[in-house]
Short mmCIF file of C-alpha atoms and ligand atoms in Angstrom, two decimals:
data_model
loop_
_atom_site.label_atom_id
_atom_site.label_comp_id
_atom_site.label_asym_id
_atom_site.label_seq_id
_atom_site.Cartn_x
_atom_site.Cartn_y
_atom_site.Cartn_z
CA UNK A 1 126.41 110.10 104.41
CA UNK A 2 126.52 111.31 108.02
CA UNK A 3 126.20 108.71 110.75
CA UNK A 4 122.88 110.29 111.72
CA UNK A 5 121.40 109.91 108.23
CA UNK A 6 122.71 106.38 107.86
CA UNK A 7 121.08 105.35 111.11
CA UNK A 8 117.75 106.51 109.63
CA UNK A 9 118.09 104.96 106.19
CA UNK A 10 120.50 102.04 106.55
CA UNK A 11 119.17 98.51 106.04
CA UNK A 12 122.23 96.92 107.66
CA UNK A 13 121.33 93.74 109.52
CA UNK A 14 117.94 93.47 107.78
CA UNK A 15 116.79 90.61 105.56
CA UNK A 16 114.54 91.70 102.71
CA UNK A 17 112.36 89.35 100.68
CA UNK A 18 111.59 91.00 97.35
CA UNK A 19 108.77 89.20 95.53
CA UNK A 20 108.80 89.74 91.77
CA UNK A 21 112.22 91.16 92.52
CA UNK A 22 113.95 90.20 89.28
CA UNK A 23 111.52 92.24 87.18
CA UNK A 24 112.42 95.70 85.90
CA UNK A 25 111.44 97.76 88.94
CA UNK A 26 112.25 94.84 91.26
CA UNK A 27 115.84 94.65 90.00
CA UNK A 28 116.42 98.33 90.73
CA UNK A 29 114.87 98.00 94.21
CA UNK A 30 116.71 94.75 95.03
CA UNK A 31 120.07 96.22 94.09
CA UNK A 32 119.40 99.45 95.99
CA UNK A 33 118.37 97.56 99.15
CA UNK A 34 121.50 95.40 98.93
CA UNK A 35 123.63 98.53 98.58
CA UNK A 36 121.83 100.00 101.61
CA UNK A 37 123.09 97.01 103.61
CA UNK A 38 120.21 94.49 103.47
CA UNK A 39 120.64 90.77 102.86
CA UNK A 40 118.37 90.57 99.83
CA UNK A 41 116.42 87.42 98.92
CA UNK A 42 115.09 87.87 95.42
CA UNK A 43 112.01 85.92 94.39
CA UNK A 44 110.72 85.68 90.83
CA UNK A 45 108.66 83.47 88.55
CA UNK A 46 111.37 83.59 85.90
CA UNK A 47 114.64 81.67 86.37
CA UNK A 48 116.08 83.60 83.44
CA UNK A 49 115.44 86.95 85.13
CA UNK A 50 116.85 85.62 88.41
CA UNK A 51 120.04 84.51 86.62
CA UNK A 52 120.35 87.94 84.94
CA UNK A 53 120.03 89.75 88.26
CA UNK A 54 122.42 87.34 89.98
CA UNK A 55 125.09 88.26 87.40
CA UNK A 56 124.43 91.96 88.08
CA UNK A 57 124.78 91.42 91.86
CA UNK A 58 127.97 89.38 91.47
CA UNK A 59 129.51 92.08 89.26
CA UNK A 60 128.97 94.48 92.18
CA UNK A 61 130.18 92.00 94.82
CA UNK A 62 126.73 91.86 96.40
CA UNK A 63 125.38 88.69 98.04
CA UNK A 64 122.55 87.16 96.03
CA UNK A 65 119.93 84.56 97.02
CA UNK A 66 117.30 83.79 94.40
CA UNK A 67 114.12 81.73 94.80
CA UNK A 68 111.84 80.71 91.92
CA UNK A 69 108.18 80.14 92.81
CA UNK A 70 104.94 80.62 90.88
CA UNK A 71 102.78 82.51 93.38
CA UNK A 72 99.62 80.89 92.06
CA UNK A 73 98.16 79.78 95.41
CA UNK A 74 98.22 80.47 99.15
CA UNK A 75 100.28 77.28 99.56
CA UNK A 76 102.89 78.61 97.10
CA UNK A 77 103.08 81.83 99.15
CA UNK A 78 103.70 79.81 102.33
CA UNK A 79 106.38 77.78 100.50
CA UNK A 80 108.18 80.95 99.44
CA UNK A 81 108.31 82.19 103.03
CA UNK A 82 109.61 78.81 104.24
CA UNK A 83 112.35 78.83 101.59
CA UNK A 84 113.26 82.44 102.36
CA UNK A 85 113.60 81.65 106.07
CA UNK A 86 116.27 79.07 105.21
CA UNK A 87 118.61 81.91 104.17
CA UNK A 88 119.03 83.91 107.39
CA UNK A 89 116.16 82.66 109.56
CA UNK A 90 114.39 86.03 109.47
CA UNK A 91 112.44 88.38 107.22
CA UNK A 92 112.45 92.05 108.23
CA UNK A 93 111.17 93.52 104.98
CA UNK A 94 108.74 92.18 102.36
CA UNK A 95 108.21 93.96 99.05
CA UNK A 96 105.40 92.75 96.78
CA UNK A 97 106.27 93.59 93.17
CA UNK A 98 104.78 90.55 91.42
CA UNK A 99 102.31 91.69 88.80
CA UNK A 100 100.87 91.02 85.38
CA UNK A 101 98.48 92.66 82.96
CA UNK A 102 96.47 91.59 79.93
CA UNK A 103 95.22 94.70 78.16
CA UNK A 104 91.74 94.21 76.69
CA UNK A 105 88.45 96.10 76.53
CA UNK A 106 86.04 94.94 79.26
CA UNK A 107 83.83 93.18 76.70
CA UNK A 108 86.76 90.94 75.63
CA UNK A 109 88.00 89.97 79.11
CA UNK A 110 87.66 86.20 79.71
CA UNK A 111 87.31 84.48 83.05
CA UNK A 112 90.86 83.18 82.59
CA UNK A 113 92.16 86.77 82.13
CA UNK A 114 90.24 87.87 85.20
CA UNK A 115 91.43 84.95 87.35
CA UNK A 116 95.13 85.17 86.45
CA UNK A 117 95.37 88.94 86.90
CA UNK A 118 93.54 88.91 90.24
CA UNK A 119 95.50 85.89 91.41
CA UNK A 120 98.96 87.39 90.78
CA UNK A 121 98.22 91.06 91.50
CA UNK A 122 95.97 90.69 94.53
CA UNK A 123 95.62 87.15 95.93
CA UNK A 124 99.37 86.51 96.07
CA UNK A 125 99.98 89.90 97.72
CA UNK A 126 97.36 89.04 100.32
CA UNK A 127 98.62 85.54 101.14
CA UNK A 128 102.33 86.28 100.91
CA UNK A 129 101.95 89.14 103.37
CA UNK A 130 99.80 86.95 105.60
CA UNK A 131 102.49 84.24 105.55
CA UNK A 132 105.18 86.76 106.52
CA UNK A 133 103.20 88.44 109.31
CA UNK A 134 103.76 85.75 112.04
CA UNK A 135 107.50 85.79 111.26
CA UNK A 136 107.70 89.57 111.65
CA UNK A 137 105.50 89.54 114.73
CA UNK A 138 107.76 86.96 116.41
CA UNK A 139 110.80 89.10 115.54
CA UNK A 140 109.24 92.20 117.11
CA UNK A 141 108.27 94.00 113.90
CA UNK A 142 108.84 94.51 110.20
CA UNK A 143 107.98 96.47 107.08
CA UNK A 144 105.75 95.47 104.18
CA UNK A 145 105.71 97.47 100.96
CA UNK A 146 103.16 96.77 98.21
CA UNK A 147 103.42 97.95 94.62
CA UNK A 148 100.01 99.32 93.75
CA UNK A 149 99.62 101.73 90.82
CA UNK A 150 98.45 105.16 89.71
CA UNK A 151 95.59 103.17 88.15
CA UNK A 152 94.23 102.60 91.66
CA UNK A 153 93.15 106.26 91.36
CA UNK A 154 92.38 106.80 87.67
CA UNK A 155 91.77 104.21 85.01
CA UNK A 156 92.58 103.97 81.32
CA UNK A 157 90.98 101.90 78.58
CA UNK A 158 91.84 98.17 78.50
CA UNK A 159 93.11 97.82 82.07
CA UNK A 160 89.85 97.34 83.99
CA UNK A 161 90.90 94.19 85.89
CA UNK A 162 94.45 95.40 86.50
CA UNK A 163 93.22 98.75 87.86
CA UNK A 164 90.71 97.02 90.14
CA UNK A 165 93.42 94.72 91.55
CA UNK A 166 95.64 97.71 92.26
CA UNK A 167 92.78 99.56 94.01
CA UNK A 168 92.33 96.37 96.06
CA UNK A 169 96.04 96.41 96.97
CA UNK A 170 95.74 100.05 98.09
CA UNK A 171 92.76 99.10 100.25
CA UNK A 172 94.59 96.05 101.62
CA UNK A 173 97.46 98.33 102.63
CA UNK A 174 95.12 100.13 105.03
CA UNK A 175 93.60 96.89 106.41
CA UNK A 176 96.97 95.24 107.05
CA UNK A 177 98.44 98.42 108.52
CA UNK A 178 95.54 98.69 110.93
CA UNK A 179 95.41 95.04 112.01
CA UNK A 180 99.19 94.70 112.37
CA UNK A 181 100.14 98.08 113.85
CA UNK A 182 100.17 96.49 117.31
CA UNK A 183 102.77 93.98 116.06
CA UNK A 184 105.04 96.90 115.06
CA UNK A 185 104.59 95.98 111.37
CA UNK A 186 104.28 99.01 109.09
CA UNK A 187 102.48 98.40 105.80
CA UNK A 188 102.62 100.96 103.00
CA UNK A 189 102.29 101.05 99.22
CA UNK A 190 103.73 102.88 96.26
CA UNK A 191 101.51 103.86 93.35
CA UNK A 192 103.87 104.40 90.42
CA UNK A 193 102.72 106.25 87.33
CA UNK A 194 104.06 105.20 83.94
CA UNK A 195 107.41 103.45 84.27
CA UNK A 196 109.33 102.62 81.11
CA UNK A 197 109.73 98.83 81.37
CA UNK A 198 108.83 95.82 79.18
CA UNK A 199 105.58 95.69 81.19
CA UNK A 200 104.49 98.98 79.60
CA UNK A 201 106.18 98.56 76.20
CA UNK A 202 102.82 98.34 74.40
CA UNK A 203 102.11 101.84 75.75
CA UNK A 204 105.34 103.72 75.04
CA UNK A 205 106.66 101.83 72.00
CA UNK A 206 104.25 103.65 69.74
CA UNK A 207 104.61 107.10 68.17
CA UNK A 208 101.18 108.47 69.09
CA UNK A 209 101.35 107.28 72.66
CA UNK A 210 104.91 108.44 73.28
CA UNK A 211 103.83 111.94 72.20
CA UNK A 212 100.74 111.60 74.43
CA UNK A 213 102.95 110.70 77.40
CA UNK A 214 105.24 113.70 76.85
CA UNK A 215 102.17 115.99 76.87
CA UNK A 216 100.23 114.25 79.61
CA UNK A 217 102.93 113.73 82.25
CA UNK A 218 103.89 117.08 83.85
CA UNK A 219 107.46 115.83 84.35
CA UNK A 220 107.62 115.45 80.55
CA UNK A 221 108.81 111.83 80.58
CA UNK A 222 107.96 108.37 81.80
CA UNK A 223 109.63 107.20 84.99
CA UNK A 224 112.60 104.84 84.98
CA UNK A 225 112.77 102.06 87.60
CA UNK A 226 115.42 104.02 89.54
CA UNK A 227 112.84 106.78 90.15
CA UNK A 228 111.13 104.40 92.61
CA UNK A 229 114.21 103.75 94.77
CA UNK A 230 114.12 106.64 97.22
CA UNK A 231 110.44 106.23 98.11
CA UNK A 232 110.85 102.45 98.47
CA UNK A 233 113.94 102.80 100.61
CA UNK A 234 112.39 105.39 102.87
CA UNK A 235 109.24 103.30 103.42
CA UNK A 236 111.19 100.23 104.59
CA UNK A 237 113.93 102.08 106.52
CA UNK A 238 113.92 102.79 110.28
CA UNK A 239 113.12 106.43 109.37
CA UNK A 240 109.51 105.54 108.56
CA UNK A 241 108.55 103.74 111.78
CA UNK A 242 105.51 106.05 112.29
CA UNK A 243 104.21 105.87 108.68
CA UNK A 244 101.72 103.09 108.05
CA UNK A 245 98.65 102.43 105.90
CA UNK A 246 99.65 105.03 103.31
CA UNK A 247 100.01 104.79 99.53
CA UNK A 248 102.50 107.17 97.99
CA UNK A 249 101.95 108.23 94.38
CA UNK A 250 105.17 108.55 92.35
CA UNK A 251 103.84 109.75 88.99
CA UNK A 252 105.80 112.78 87.76
CA UNK A 253 102.83 114.99 88.66
CA UNK A 254 100.01 113.26 86.71
CA UNK A 255 97.54 113.44 89.61
CA UNK A 256 98.39 117.08 90.26
CA UNK A 257 96.10 118.17 87.42
CA UNK A 258 95.89 118.85 83.70
CA UNK A 259 96.81 121.86 81.57
CA UNK A 260 94.59 124.36 79.74
CA UNK A 261 97.54 125.85 77.93
CA UNK A 262 97.89 124.80 74.29
CA UNK A 263 100.94 122.56 73.94
CA UNK A 264 103.73 123.82 71.61
CA UNK A 265 105.62 121.28 69.41
N1 NAD B 301 105.85 99.53 84.86
C1 NAD B 301 104.91 100.37 85.26
O1 NAD B 301 104.63 101.39 84.60
C2 NAD B 301 104.17 100.16 86.55
C3 NAD B 301 103.30 101.16 86.97
C4 NAD B 301 102.59 100.97 88.16
C5 NAD B 301 102.74 99.81 88.90
N2 NAD B 301 103.61 98.85 88.45
C6 NAD B 301 103.71 97.63 89.23
O2 NAD B 301 105.05 97.45 89.64
C7 NAD B 301 105.34 96.04 89.71
C8 NAD B 301 106.58 95.72 88.88
O3 NAD B 301 106.36 96.14 87.53
P1 NAD B 301 107.51 96.02 86.39
O4 NAD B 301 107.25 97.09 85.40
O5 NAD B 301 108.85 95.89 87.01
O6 NAD B 301 107.06 94.64 85.71
P2 NAD B 301 107.89 93.27 85.49
O7 NAD B 301 107.04 92.43 84.60
O8 NAD B 301 109.26 93.57 85.04
O9 NAD B 301 107.93 92.64 86.97
C9 NAD B 301 106.88 91.85 87.48
C10 NAD B 301 107.48 90.56 88.01
O10 NAD B 301 106.39 89.74 88.50
C11 NAD B 301 106.74 88.38 88.26
N3 NAD B 301 105.55 87.53 88.19
C12 NAD B 301 104.61 87.51 87.22
N4 NAD B 301 103.74 86.51 87.44
C13 NAD B 301 104.13 85.89 88.57
C14 NAD B 301 103.67 84.75 89.31
N5 NAD B 301 102.60 84.04 88.89
N6 NAD B 301 104.33 84.37 90.40
C15 NAD B 301 105.42 85.04 90.81
N7 NAD B 301 105.93 86.12 90.17
C16 NAD B 301 105.30 86.53 89.06
C17 NAD B 301 107.44 88.42 86.89
O11 NAD B 301 108.28 87.29 86.69
C18 NAD B 301 108.18 89.74 86.89
O12 NAD B 301 109.55 89.61 87.15
C19 NAD B 301 104.07 95.32 89.22
O13 NAD B 301 103.30 94.93 90.33
C20 NAD B 301 103.34 96.40 88.44
O14 NAD B 301 101.94 96.19 88.42
C21 NAD B 301 104.33 98.98 87.30
#
């Protein structure tokens, strides 16, 4: 890469806290950020996933710092930031990838389902970002990247609460961007379409649905976690210092429209 391009996209000297970073998409993003020069602090709920990603980092000679916290309260979010600060004393980039889903028709959703999905997908994003903001402000700026979803724009059966939390994250992206622009903190989101991970296994591990995906997604396939790397990298790199409050859809063309042409087998 030319020196000019690396100055725009390098993360050298930056510390990145990746929440939910040992999940499927998180692992791809964490590794890419480390390869782009960042000191990556990977958070996850699962010690097993953290250990798996640590082995992957060590095989590539990349520095790994893992922190296990259940982001089930505002206090837990503050604790994560305090622990992360013990690594390098700064946080330049925060990525919020923590997320869960419980797929059920609206009439079967319990209060427990509602509370856990909103707590992980929205409340923790809100309070973790809020806990990081004073750190970034004191450092002179930073970048926050939320993982929203295509379902912030269109919904599908059985994901009513999930879709609403992701629409809330997209809205929060605008509010945080606006309130924190004066602190030189850029806040953006990615809205991925269908990514082939364990998270979506119930959707693609089924003959009817896998045929439906091939027809429905203009790109003709689900995304893989690596398809999210370039957008993520560009939204946390120096190159994007004038982009804030935006949500970028990465969906293989789903939102571009539908087809009237009869599909051939
Ligand atoms: N896979 C997709 O198709 C898709 C599409 C759109 C958006 N997304 C979003 O991207 C993000 C990552 O998705 P993924 O497919 O990699 O899923 P994943 O399940 O592999 O990753 C999510 C991570 O969140 C962590 N997590 C769950 N509950 C937590 C809690 N209480 N506290 C802290 N961490 C917790 C999990 O341990 C997991 O590692 C999610 O926010 C998801 O909603 C995924």
